[in-house]
Protein backbone atom coordinates (compact mmCIF):
# COMPACT_ATOMS: atom_id res chain seq x y z
CA UNK A 1 0.00 0.00 0.00
CA UNK A 2 1.34 3.39 -0.99
CA UNK A 3 1.23 6.42 1.29
CA UNK A 4 2.27 10.08 1.40
CA UNK A 5 5.71 10.48 2.97
CA UNK A 6 6.70 13.70 4.73
CA UNK A 7 10.27 14.60 3.84
CA UNK A 8 12.63 17.38 4.79
CA UNK A 9 15.53 17.76 2.39
CA UNK A 10 18.45 20.14 2.68
CA UNK A 11 18.62 22.50 -0.30
CA UNK A 12 21.49 24.88 -0.83
CA UNK A 13 25.08 25.26 -1.88
CA UNK A 14 28.45 26.42 -0.61
CA UNK A 15 26.95 29.80 0.39
CA UNK A 16 24.35 28.23 2.68
CA UNK A 17 20.93 26.62 2.57
CA UNK A 18 17.99 25.32 4.59
CA UNK A 19 15.69 22.35 5.02
CA UNK A 20 12.71 22.30 2.64
CA UNK A 21 9.49 20.38 3.34
CA UNK A 22 7.89 18.05 0.79
CA UNK A 23 5.17 15.42 0.64
CA UNK A 24 6.13 12.55 -1.67
CA UNK A 25 3.90 9.61 -2.65
CA UNK A 26 5.82 6.36 -2.03
CA UNK A 27 5.17 2.65 -2.47
CA UNK A 28 5.70 -0.33 -0.22
CA UNK A 29 9.23 -1.77 -0.49
CA UNK A 30 10.85 1.47 -1.59
CA UNK A 31 14.07 2.98 -0.24
CA UNK A 32 14.95 6.58 0.61
CA UNK A 33 16.66 7.02 -2.78
CA UNK A 34 13.37 6.09 -4.54
CA UNK A 35 11.61 8.89 -2.65
CA UNK A 36 14.39 11.33 -3.51
CA UNK A 37 14.19 10.36 -7.20
CA UNK A 38 10.40 10.81 -7.22
CA UNK A 39 10.81 14.19 -5.55
CA UNK A 40 13.36 15.15 -8.21
CA UNK A 41 11.11 13.89 -11.03
CA UNK A 42 7.89 15.56 -9.88
CA UNK A 43 8.58 18.55 -7.63
CA UNK A 44 12.23 19.59 -7.53
CA UNK A 45 13.82 19.01 -10.93
CA UNK A 46 17.02 20.80 -9.93
CA UNK A 47 17.62 18.74 -6.77
CA UNK A 48 21.26 17.55 -6.83
CA UNK A 49 21.86 13.97 -5.67
CA UNK A 50 24.76 11.62 -6.40
CA UNK A 51 24.00 7.96 -7.03
CA UNK A 52 24.93 5.24 -9.45
CA UNK A 53 24.23 1.57 -8.70
CA UNK A 54 21.17 1.63 -6.42
CA UNK A 55 22.52 -1.64 -5.03
CA UNK A 56 24.81 -0.58 -2.17
CA UNK A 57 27.96 -1.17 -4.19
CA UNK A 58 29.15 2.11 -5.73
CA UNK A 59 29.32 4.13 -2.51
CA UNK A 60 27.89 7.27 -4.17
CA UNK A 61 24.61 7.89 -2.35
CA UNK A 62 25.92 8.60 1.16
CA UNK A 63 23.82 11.06 3.15
CA UNK A 64 22.55 11.63 6.67
CA UNK A 65 19.05 10.25 7.19
CA UNK A 66 17.41 11.48 10.37
CA UNK A 67 20.92 12.40 11.49
CA UNK A 68 22.49 8.99 10.86
CA UNK A 69 25.07 8.45 8.10
CA UNK A 70 23.54 5.91 5.67
CA UNK A 71 23.42 4.86 2.03
CA UNK A 72 20.13 6.23 0.63
CA UNK A 73 19.73 3.22 -1.68
CA UNK A 74 20.01 0.73 1.16
CA UNK A 75 17.73 2.47 3.65
CA UNK A 76 14.22 1.06 3.44
CA UNK A 77 11.30 3.38 4.13
CA UNK A 78 9.74 0.52 6.12
CA UNK A 79 12.38 1.13 8.83
CA UNK A 80 10.43 4.29 9.72
CA UNK A 81 6.90 4.84 10.93
CA UNK A 82 4.66 6.04 8.07
CA UNK A 83 3.81 9.17 10.07
CA UNK A 84 7.44 10.01 10.72
CA UNK A 85 9.12 12.80 8.76
CA UNK A 86 12.31 11.62 7.08
CA UNK A 87 15.03 14.25 7.01
CA UNK A 88 17.81 13.91 4.45
CA UNK A 89 20.90 16.11 4.69
CA UNK A 90 24.31 15.96 2.99
CA UNK A 91 27.18 14.29 4.85
CA UNK A 92 28.57 16.86 7.25
CA UNK A 93 32.32 16.35 7.16
CA UNK A 94 32.85 17.32 3.51
CA UNK A 95 32.02 20.66 1.84
CA UNK A 96 28.64 20.91 0.11
CA UNK A 97 28.62 21.43 -3.65
CA UNK A 98 24.84 21.50 -4.07
CA UNK A 99 21.93 20.02 -2.09
CA UNK A 100 22.86 16.42 -1.20
CA UNK A 101 26.12 16.37 -3.16
CA UNK A 102 29.38 17.00 -1.31
CA UNK A 103 32.98 17.38 -2.41
CA UNK A 104 34.76 14.23 -1.19
CA UNK A 105 38.11 14.99 -2.83
CA UNK A 106 39.73 15.04 0.66
CA UNK A 107 39.58 11.25 0.46
CA UNK A 108 41.25 11.04 -2.93
CA UNK A 109 44.07 13.28 -1.72
CA UNK A 110 44.58 10.98 1.29
CA UNK A 111 44.52 7.93 -1.00
CA UNK A 112 47.44 9.38 -2.97
CA UNK A 113 49.54 9.50 0.21
CA UNK A 114 49.40 5.72 0.75
CA UNK A 115 52.43 4.13 -0.97
CA UNK A 116 51.38 1.55 -3.57
CA UNK A 117 51.65 -2.22 -3.08
CA UNK A 118 55.32 -3.19 -3.54
CA UNK A 119 55.64 -6.97 -3.84
CA UNK A 120 58.89 -8.87 -3.26
CA UNK A 121 60.38 -10.70 -6.31
CA UNK A 122 58.58 -13.94 -7.25
CA UNK A 123 59.82 -17.42 -6.28
CA UNK A 124 62.29 -19.26 -8.56
CA UNK A 125 59.39 -20.69 -10.59
CA UNK A 126 58.08 -17.20 -11.30
CA UNK A 127 55.09 -17.49 -8.93
CA UNK A 128 54.19 -15.60 -5.81
CA UNK A 129 52.62 -17.52 -2.93
CA UNK A 130 50.72 -16.53 0.18
CA UNK A 131 48.72 -18.40 2.83
CA UNK A 132 44.95 -18.67 2.47
CA UNK A 133 44.51 -17.03 5.89
CA UNK A 134 46.30 -13.93 4.57
CA UNK A 135 44.10 -13.90 1.45
CA UNK A 136 40.98 -14.02 3.61
CA UNK A 137 42.17 -11.23 5.90
CA UNK A 138 42.78 -8.99 2.89
CA UNK A 139 39.40 -9.80 1.39
CA UNK A 140 37.56 -8.28 4.34
CA UNK A 141 39.44 -5.01 3.84
CA UNK A 142 38.82 -5.03 0.09
CA UNK A 143 35.05 -5.07 0.55
CA UNK A 144 35.26 -1.29 1.06
CA UNK A 145 33.01 0.54 -1.44
CA UNK A 146 34.48 3.97 -0.62
CA UNK A 147 31.20 5.44 0.56
CA UNK A 148 33.25 7.50 3.06
CA UNK A 149 30.55 7.18 5.73
CA UNK A 150 33.29 6.13 8.18
CA UNK A 151 35.29 9.22 7.26
CA UNK A 152 32.16 11.35 7.70
CA UNK A 153 31.30 10.07 11.17
CA UNK A 154 34.76 10.09 12.75
CA UNK A 155 34.79 12.79 15.43
CA UNK A 156 38.47 13.59 14.79
CA UNK A 157 37.49 15.43 11.59
CA UNK A 158 33.66 15.71 11.75
CA UNK A 159 33.70 19.06 13.52
CA UNK A 160 37.42 19.72 13.28
CA UNK A 161 38.44 20.98 9.88
CA UNK A 162 41.83 21.81 11.40
CA UNK A 163 42.60 18.10 11.92
CA UNK A 164 42.14 17.14 8.28
CA UNK A 165 45.71 17.75 7.07
CA UNK A 166 47.12 15.42 9.74
CA UNK A 167 44.46 12.68 9.70
CA UNK A 168 43.81 10.21 6.90
CA UNK A 169 40.78 8.62 8.57
CA UNK A 170 39.45 5.10 9.11
CA UNK A 171 39.04 4.21 5.42
CA UNK A 172 42.77 4.74 4.95
CA UNK A 173 43.80 3.06 8.20
CA UNK A 174 42.06 0.09 6.60
CA UNK A 175 44.25 0.47 3.52
CA UNK A 176 47.45 0.87 5.57
CA UNK A 177 46.54 -2.24 7.59
CA UNK A 178 45.70 -4.27 4.48
CA UNK A 179 49.06 -3.50 2.90
CA UNK A 180 51.10 -3.77 6.11
CA UNK A 181 49.62 -7.21 6.86
CA UNK A 182 50.09 -8.38 3.28
CA UNK A 183 52.84 -11.04 3.40
CA UNK A 184 54.25 -10.08 -0.02
CA UNK A 185 54.44 -6.32 0.51
CA UNK A 186 57.93 -5.00 1.21
CA UNK A 187 57.09 -1.55 2.61
CA UNK A 188 56.98 -0.93 6.34
CA UNK A 189 53.96 1.32 6.64
CA UNK A 190 53.68 1.48 10.42
CA UNK A 191 55.59 4.68 11.02
CA UNK A 192 53.87 6.38 8.10
CA UNK A 193 50.44 5.38 9.41
CA UNK A 194 51.30 6.59 12.89
CA UNK A 195 52.90 9.93 12.05
CA UNK A 196 51.84 11.13 8.57
CA UNK A 197 48.37 9.54 8.56
CA UNK A 198 47.51 10.37 12.17
CA UNK A 199 46.72 6.88 13.49
CA UNK A 200 47.61 8.11 16.97
CA UNK A 201 44.72 10.64 16.83
CA UNK A 202 42.19 7.79 16.69
CA UNK A 203 40.97 7.01 20.19
CA UNK A 204 39.00 3.92 19.16
CA UNK A 205 35.48 5.29 19.50
CA UNK A 206 34.37 2.68 16.90
CA UNK A 207 31.77 5.01 15.30
CA UNK A 208 33.39 4.20 11.94
CA UNK A 209 32.68 0.48 12.35
CA UNK A 210 29.07 1.16 13.37
CA UNK A 211 28.22 2.98 10.13
CA UNK A 212 30.11 0.79 7.63
CA UNK A 213 27.53 -0.62 5.17
CA UNK A 214 29.92 -3.46 4.30
CA UNK A 215 30.16 -4.42 8.00
CA UNK A 216 33.94 -4.29 7.89
CA UNK A 217 35.34 -4.49 11.42
CA UNK A 218 37.42 -1.37 10.81
CA UNK A 219 38.41 -0.82 14.43
CA UNK A 220 38.92 -4.39 15.65
CA UNK A 221 40.52 -5.86 12.54
CA UNK A 222 42.47 -2.91 11.12
CA UNK A 223 42.95 0.02 13.48
CA UNK A 224 43.69 -1.81 16.74
CA UNK A 225 46.05 -4.39 15.12
CA UNK A 226 47.80 -1.52 13.29
CA UNK A 227 48.22 0.37 16.57
CA UNK A 228 49.66 -2.81 18.13
CA UNK A 229 52.11 -3.22 15.25
CA UNK A 230 53.29 0.38 15.71
CA UNK A 231 53.87 -0.25 19.42
CA UNK A 232 55.67 -3.55 18.72
CA UNK A 233 58.10 -1.77 16.44
CA UNK A 234 58.73 1.00 18.95
CA UNK A 235 59.38 -1.28 21.92
CA UNK A 236 60.88 -4.37 20.31
CA UNK A 237 64.55 -4.18 21.55
CA UNK A 238 65.89 -5.80 18.35
CA UNK A 239 64.00 -3.38 16.11
CA UNK A 240 65.14 -0.50 18.32
CA UNK A 241 68.79 -1.65 18.14
CA UNK A 242 68.53 -2.14 14.37
CA UNK A 243 67.16 1.34 13.85
CA UNK A 244 70.03 2.80 15.94
CA UNK A 245 72.71 0.89 14.03
CA UNK A 246 71.33 1.70 10.60
CA UNK A 247 70.86 5.36 11.45
CA UNK A 248 74.64 5.76 11.96
FE1 LIG B 1 32.40 2.94 3.51
FE2 LIG B 1 33.09 0.93 5.17
FE3 LIG B 1 34.73 1.65 3.17
FE4 LIG B 1 34.40 3.26 5.27
S1 LIG B 1 35.34 1.21 5.29
S2 LIG B 1 34.44 3.89 3.13
S3 LIG B 1 32.26 2.95 5.78
S4 LIG B 1 32.68 0.78 2.99
FE1 LIG C 1 37.53 7.71 14.32
FE2 LIG C 1 37.00 5.12 14.03
FE3 LIG C 1 39.03 5.91 15.46
S1 LIG C 1 35.53 6.76 14.32
S2 LIG C 1 38.39 7.80 16.34
S3 LIG C 1 38.80 6.24 13.31
S4 LIG C 1 37.75 4.15 15.86
FE1 LIG D 1 25.42 2.97 -5.28
FE2 LIG D 1 23.79 3.72 -3.29
S1 LIG D 1 23.63 4.21 -5.39
S2 LIG D 1 25.68 2.66 -3.12
mmCIF file of C-alpha atoms in Angstrom, residues 3-245:
data_model
loop_
_atom_site.group_PDB
_atom_site.id
_atom_site.type_symbol
_atom_site.label_atom_id
_atom_site.label_comp_id
_atom_site.label_asym_id
_atom_site.label_seq_id
_atom_site.Cartn_x
_atom_site.Cartn_y
_atom_site.Cartn_z
ATOM 1 C CA UNK A 3 1.235 6.418 1.291
ATOM 2 C CA UNK A 4 2.272 10.077 1.397
ATOM 3 C CA UNK A 5 5.710 10.478 2.973
ATOM 4 C CA UNK A 6 6.698 13.704 4.726
ATOM 5 C CA UNK A 7 10.266 14.597 3.838
ATOM 6 C CA UNK A 8 12.628 17.376 4.788
ATOM 7 C CA UNK A 9 15.530 17.757 2.393
ATOM 8 C CA UNK A 10 18.450 20.141 2.684
ATOM 9 C CA UNK A 11 18.621 22.500 -0.304
ATOM 10 C CA UNK A 12 21.487 24.882 -0.833
ATOM 11 C CA UNK A 13 25.079 25.264 -1.880
ATOM 12 C CA UNK A 14 28.452 26.418 -0.609
ATOM 13 C CA UNK A 15 26.949 29.803 0.392
ATOM 14 C CA UNK A 16 24.349 28.227 2.677
ATOM 15 C CA UNK A 17 20.931 26.622 2.575
ATOM 16 C CA UNK A 18 17.995 25.318 4.590
ATOM 17 C CA UNK A 19 15.688 22.353 5.017
ATOM 18 C CA UNK A 20 12.714 22.302 2.643
ATOM 19 C CA UNK A 21 9.485 20.377 3.336
ATOM 20 C CA UNK A 22 7.889 18.052 0.789
ATOM 21 C CA UNK A 23 5.174 15.419 0.636
ATOM 22 C CA UNK A 24 6.131 12.555 -1.667
ATOM 23 C CA UNK A 25 3.901 9.607 -2.648
ATOM 24 C CA UNK A 26 5.820 6.365 -2.029
ATOM 25 C CA UNK A 27 5.175 2.647 -2.473
ATOM 26 C CA UNK A 28 5.705 -0.330 -0.215
ATOM 27 C CA UNK A 29 9.229 -1.766 -0.491
ATOM 28 C CA UNK A 30 10.853 1.472 -1.588
ATOM 29 C CA UNK A 31 14.068 2.976 -0.242
ATOM 30 C CA UNK A 32 14.945 6.579 0.605
ATOM 31 C CA UNK A 33 16.660 7.017 -2.782
ATOM 32 C CA UNK A 34 13.372 6.092 -4.539
ATOM 33 C CA UNK A 35 11.612 8.887 -2.650
ATOM 34 C CA UNK A 36 14.394 11.333 -3.512
ATOM 35 C CA UNK A 37 14.185 10.355 -7.201
ATOM 36 C CA UNK A 38 10.399 10.814 -7.216
ATOM 37 C CA UNK A 39 10.813 14.191 -5.552
ATOM 38 C CA UNK A 40 13.359 15.151 -8.214
ATOM 39 C CA UNK A 41 11.107 13.886 -11.033
ATOM 40 C CA UNK A 42 7.895 15.559 -9.884
ATOM 41 C CA UNK A 43 8.577 18.554 -7.632
ATOM 42 C CA UNK A 44 12.231 19.594 -7.532
ATOM 43 C CA UNK A 45 13.823 19.007 -10.929
ATOM 44 C CA UNK A 46 17.020 20.800 -9.932
ATOM 45 C CA UNK A 47 17.619 18.744 -6.765
ATOM 46 C CA UNK A 48 21.256 17.551 -6.832
ATOM 47 C CA UNK A 49 21.856 13.973 -5.666
ATOM 48 C CA UNK A 50 24.762 11.620 -6.404
ATOM 49 C CA UNK A 51 23.997 7.957 -7.028
ATOM 50 C CA UNK A 52 24.927 5.242 -9.451
ATOM 51 C CA UNK A 53 24.235 1.568 -8.704
ATOM 52 C CA UNK A 54 21.170 1.625 -6.424
ATOM 53 C CA UNK A 55 22.522 -1.641 -5.031
ATOM 54 C CA UNK A 56 24.811 -0.580 -2.165
ATOM 55 C CA UNK A 57 27.961 -1.168 -4.193
ATOM 56 C CA UNK A 58 29.148 2.112 -5.733
ATOM 57 C CA UNK A 59 29.319 4.127 -2.506
ATOM 58 C CA UNK A 60 27.895 7.271 -4.171
ATOM 59 C CA UNK A 61 24.607 7.894 -2.349
ATOM 60 C CA UNK A 62 25.924 8.599 1.158
ATOM 61 C CA UNK A 63 23.825 11.063 3.145
ATOM 62 C CA UNK A 64 22.545 11.630 6.674
ATOM 63 C CA UNK A 65 19.055 10.253 7.189
ATOM 64 C CA UNK A 66 17.414 11.481 10.366
ATOM 65 C CA UNK A 67 20.916 12.398 11.491
ATOM 66 C CA UNK A 68 22.493 8.986 10.857
ATOM 67 C CA UNK A 69 25.074 8.451 8.097
ATOM 68 C CA UNK A 70 23.541 5.907 5.674
ATOM 69 C CA UNK A 71 23.418 4.863 2.025
ATOM 70 C CA UNK A 72 20.132 6.227 0.626
ATOM 71 C CA UNK A 73 19.730 3.220 -1.682
ATOM 72 C CA UNK A 74 20.010 0.725 1.160
ATOM 73 C CA UNK A 75 17.734 2.467 3.645
ATOM 74 C CA UNK A 76 14.221 1.063 3.439
ATOM 75 C CA UNK A 77 11.296 3.383 4.133
ATOM 76 C CA UNK A 78 9.741 0.523 6.123
ATOM 77 C CA UNK A 79 12.383 1.134 8.827
ATOM 78 C CA UNK A 80 10.435 4.290 9.719
ATOM 79 C CA UNK A 81 6.904 4.840 10.929
ATOM 80 C CA UNK A 82 4.656 6.038 8.071
ATOM 81 C CA UNK A 83 3.808 9.174 10.073
ATOM 82 C CA UNK A 84 7.438 10.009 10.722
ATOM 83 C CA UNK A 85 9.119 12.795 8.763
ATOM 84 C CA UNK A 86 12.310 11.617 7.075
ATOM 85 C CA UNK A 87 15.030 14.250 7.009
ATOM 86 C CA UNK A 88 17.809 13.906 4.451
ATOM 87 C CA UNK A 89 20.901 16.110 4.686
ATOM 88 C CA UNK A 90 24.313 15.961 2.988
ATOM 89 C CA UNK A 91 27.181 14.291 4.846
ATOM 90 C CA UNK A 92 28.566 16.856 7.252
ATOM 91 C CA UNK A 93 32.323 16.352 7.157
ATOM 92 C CA UNK A 94 32.845 17.323 3.512
ATOM 93 C CA UNK A 95 32.015 20.655 1.844
ATOM 94 C CA UNK A 96 28.645 20.913 0.105
ATOM 95 C CA UNK A 97 28.620 21.430 -3.647
ATOM 96 C CA UNK A 98 24.837 21.500 -4.070
ATOM 97 C CA UNK A 99 21.926 20.019 -2.089
ATOM 98 C CA UNK A 100 22.865 16.422 -1.196
ATOM 99 C CA UNK A 101 26.124 16.374 -3.155
ATOM 100 C CA UNK A 102 29.384 16.999 -1.305
ATOM 101 C CA UNK A 103 32.979 17.378 -2.409
ATOM 102 C CA UNK A 104 34.762 14.229 -1.186
ATOM 103 C CA UNK A 105 38.108 14.992 -2.830
ATOM 104 C CA UNK A 106 39.731 15.042 0.658
ATOM 105 C CA UNK A 107 39.575 11.254 0.460
ATOM 106 C CA UNK A 108 41.249 11.043 -2.929
ATOM 107 C CA UNK A 109 44.069 13.275 -1.716
ATOM 108 C CA UNK A 110 44.578 10.976 1.293
ATOM 109 C CA UNK A 111 44.525 7.934 -1.002
ATOM 110 C CA UNK A 112 47.440 9.380 -2.973
ATOM 111 C CA UNK A 113 49.540 9.498 0.208
ATOM 112 C CA UNK A 114 49.398 5.718 0.745
ATOM 113 C CA UNK A 115 52.428 4.132 -0.972
ATOM 114 C CA UNK A 116 51.381 1.546 -3.568
ATOM 115 C CA UNK A 117 51.653 -2.224 -3.076
ATOM 116 C CA UNK A 118 55.322 -3.188 -3.541
ATOM 117 C CA UNK A 119 55.638 -6.973 -3.837
ATOM 118 C CA UNK A 120 58.890 -8.874 -3.264
ATOM 119 C CA UNK A 121 60.378 -10.705 -6.314
ATOM 120 C CA UNK A 122 58.576 -13.943 -7.248
ATOM 121 C CA UNK A 123 59.823 -17.422 -6.276
ATOM 122 C CA UNK A 124 62.292 -19.258 -8.560
ATOM 123 C CA UNK A 125 59.387 -20.692 -10.590
ATOM 124 C CA UNK A 126 58.081 -17.199 -11.304
ATOM 125 C CA UNK A 127 55.092 -17.494 -8.934
ATOM 126 C CA UNK A 128 54.193 -15.599 -5.806
ATOM 127 C CA UNK A 129 52.617 -17.517 -2.935
ATOM 128 C CA UNK A 130 50.719 -16.527 0.176
ATOM 129 C CA UNK A 131 48.725 -18.399 2.825
ATOM 130 C CA UNK A 132 44.945 -18.675 2.468
ATOM 131 C CA UNK A 133 44.514 -17.026 5.890
ATOM 132 C CA UNK A 134 46.297 -13.933 4.567
ATOM 133 C CA UNK A 135 44.101 -13.903 1.451
ATOM 134 C CA UNK A 136 40.975 -14.017 3.606
ATOM 135 C CA UNK A 137 42.169 -11.229 5.897
ATOM 136 C CA UNK A 138 42.785 -8.991 2.892
ATOM 137 C CA UNK A 139 39.396 -9.803 1.393
ATOM 138 C CA UNK A 140 37.556 -8.277 4.335
ATOM 139 C CA UNK A 141 39.441 -5.009 3.841
ATOM 140 C CA UNK A 142 38.820 -5.029 0.091
ATOM 141 C CA UNK A 143 35.048 -5.073 0.547
ATOM 142 C CA UNK A 144 35.265 -1.291 1.056
ATOM 143 C CA UNK A 145 33.011 0.536 -1.442
ATOM 144 C CA UNK A 146 34.481 3.967 -0.618
ATOM 145 C CA UNK A 147 31.200 5.440 0.556
ATOM 146 C CA UNK A 148 33.251 7.497 3.060
ATOM 147 C CA UNK A 149 30.553 7.184 5.727
ATOM 148 C CA UNK A 150 33.288 6.134 8.177
ATOM 149 C CA UNK A 151 35.288 9.223 7.256
ATOM 150 C CA UNK A 152 32.159 11.355 7.696
ATOM 151 C CA UNK A 153 31.301 10.070 11.167
ATOM 152 C CA UNK A 154 34.764 10.087 12.752
ATOM 153 C CA UNK A 155 34.792 12.788 15.426
ATOM 154 C CA UNK A 156 38.469 13.590 14.790
ATOM 155 C CA UNK A 157 37.491 15.430 11.592
ATOM 156 C CA UNK A 158 33.664 15.715 11.750
ATOM 157 C CA UNK A 159 33.701 19.059 13.524
ATOM 158 C CA UNK A 160 37.416 19.717 13.281
ATOM 159 C CA UNK A 161 38.444 20.979 9.885
ATOM 160 C CA UNK A 162 41.833 21.813 11.397
ATOM 161 C CA UNK A 163 42.604 18.097 11.916
ATOM 162 C CA UNK A 164 42.138 17.138 8.277
ATOM 163 C CA UNK A 165 45.715 17.754 7.065
ATOM 164 C CA UNK A 166 47.115 15.415 9.745
ATOM 165 C CA UNK A 167 44.461 12.677 9.705
ATOM 166 C CA UNK A 168 43.815 10.208 6.896
ATOM 167 C CA UNK A 169 40.781 8.621 8.571
ATOM 168 C CA UNK A 170 39.450 5.098 9.107
ATOM 169 C CA UNK A 171 39.044 4.208 5.423
ATOM 170 C CA UNK A 172 42.775 4.743 4.945
ATOM 171 C CA UNK A 173 43.800 3.058 8.197
ATOM 172 C CA UNK A 174 42.061 0.087 6.599
ATOM 173 C CA UNK A 175 44.252 0.471 3.519
ATOM 174 C CA UNK A 176 47.445 0.866 5.568
ATOM 175 C CA UNK A 177 46.541 -2.239 7.588
ATOM 176 C CA UNK A 178 45.695 -4.267 4.476
ATOM 177 C CA UNK A 179 49.062 -3.502 2.901
ATOM 178 C CA UNK A 180 51.098 -3.771 6.109
ATOM 179 C CA UNK A 181 49.618 -7.209 6.864
ATOM 180 C CA UNK A 182 50.091 -8.381 3.277
ATOM 181 C CA UNK A 183 52.842 -11.042 3.405
ATOM 182 C CA UNK A 184 54.246 -10.081 -0.020
ATOM 183 C CA UNK A 185 54.437 -6.319 0.506
ATOM 184 C CA UNK A 186 57.934 -5.004 1.210
ATOM 185 C CA UNK A 187 57.089 -1.552 2.608
ATOM 186 C CA UNK A 188 56.976 -0.933 6.340
ATOM 187 C CA UNK A 189 53.964 1.320 6.644
ATOM 188 C CA UNK A 190 53.684 1.484 10.418
ATOM 189 C CA UNK A 191 55.590 4.684 11.016
ATOM 190 C CA UNK A 192 53.871 6.382 8.102
ATOM 191 C CA UNK A 193 50.442 5.376 9.406
ATOM 192 C CA UNK A 194 51.303 6.588 12.886
ATOM 193 C CA UNK A 195 52.896 9.927 12.046
ATOM 194 C CA UNK A 196 51.843 11.131 8.573
ATOM 195 C CA UNK A 197 48.370 9.535 8.560
ATOM 196 C CA UNK A 198 47.514 10.368 12.165
ATOM 197 C CA UNK A 199 46.717 6.877 13.487
ATOM 198 C CA UNK A 200 47.613 8.114 16.973
ATOM 199 C CA UNK A 201 44.724 10.636 16.826
ATOM 200 C CA UNK A 202 42.193 7.787 16.691
ATOM 201 C CA UNK A 203 40.968 7.007 20.193
ATOM 202 C CA UNK A 204 39.002 3.920 19.157
ATOM 203 C CA UNK A 205 35.479 5.286 19.501
ATOM 204 C CA UNK A 206 34.366 2.678 16.900
ATOM 205 C CA UNK A 207 31.773 5.015 15.296
ATOM 206 C CA UNK A 208 33.390 4.195 11.936
ATOM 207 C CA UNK A 209 32.681 0.482 12.353
ATOM 208 C CA UNK A 210 29.067 1.160 13.370
ATOM 209 C CA UNK A 211 28.217 2.976 10.128
ATOM 210 C CA UNK A 212 30.108 0.792 7.632
ATOM 211 C CA UNK A 213 27.533 -0.622 5.173
ATOM 212 C CA UNK A 214 29.916 -3.464 4.304
ATOM 213 C CA UNK A 215 30.160 -4.423 7.997
ATOM 214 C CA UNK A 216 33.945 -4.291 7.892
ATOM 215 C CA UNK A 217 35.337 -4.485 11.422
ATOM 216 C CA UNK A 218 37.421 -1.374 10.811
ATOM 217 C CA UNK A 219 38.406 -0.820 14.431
ATOM 218 C CA UNK A 220 38.924 -4.388 15.653
ATOM 219 C CA UNK A 221 40.523 -5.863 12.542
ATOM 220 C CA UNK A 222 42.469 -2.913 11.115
ATOM 221 C CA UNK A 223 42.948 0.023 13.484
ATOM 222 C CA UNK A 224 43.692 -1.812 16.742
ATOM 223 C CA UNK A 225 46.054 -4.387 15.118
ATOM 224 C CA UNK A 226 47.796 -1.516 13.294
ATOM 225 C CA UNK A 227 48.222 0.373 16.569
ATOM 226 C CA UNK A 228 49.664 -2.814 18.128
ATOM 227 C CA UNK A 229 52.108 -3.217 15.249
ATOM 228 C CA UNK A 230 53.290 0.378 15.708
ATOM 229 C CA UNK A 231 53.873 -0.245 19.424
ATOM 230 C CA UNK A 232 55.666 -3.551 18.720
ATOM 231 C CA UNK A 233 58.102 -1.770 16.441
ATOM 232 C CA UNK A 234 58.729 0.998 18.953
ATOM 233 C CA UNK A 235 59.377 -1.275 21.923
ATOM 234 C CA UNK A 236 60.880 -4.366 20.312
ATOM 235 C CA UNK A 237 64.551 -4.176 21.548
ATOM 236 C CA UNK A 238 65.891 -5.796 18.354
ATOM 237 C CA UNK A 239 64.000 -3.383 16.111
ATOM 238 C CA UNK A 240 65.140 -0.501 18.319
ATOM 239 C CA UNK A 241 68.792 -1.646 18.139
ATOM 240 C CA UNK A 242 68.531 -2.143 14.371
ATOM 241 C CA UNK A 243 67.162 1.339 13.853
ATOM 242 C CA UNK A 244 70.025 2.799 15.938
ATOM 243 C CA UNK A 245 72.711 0.888 14.031
#
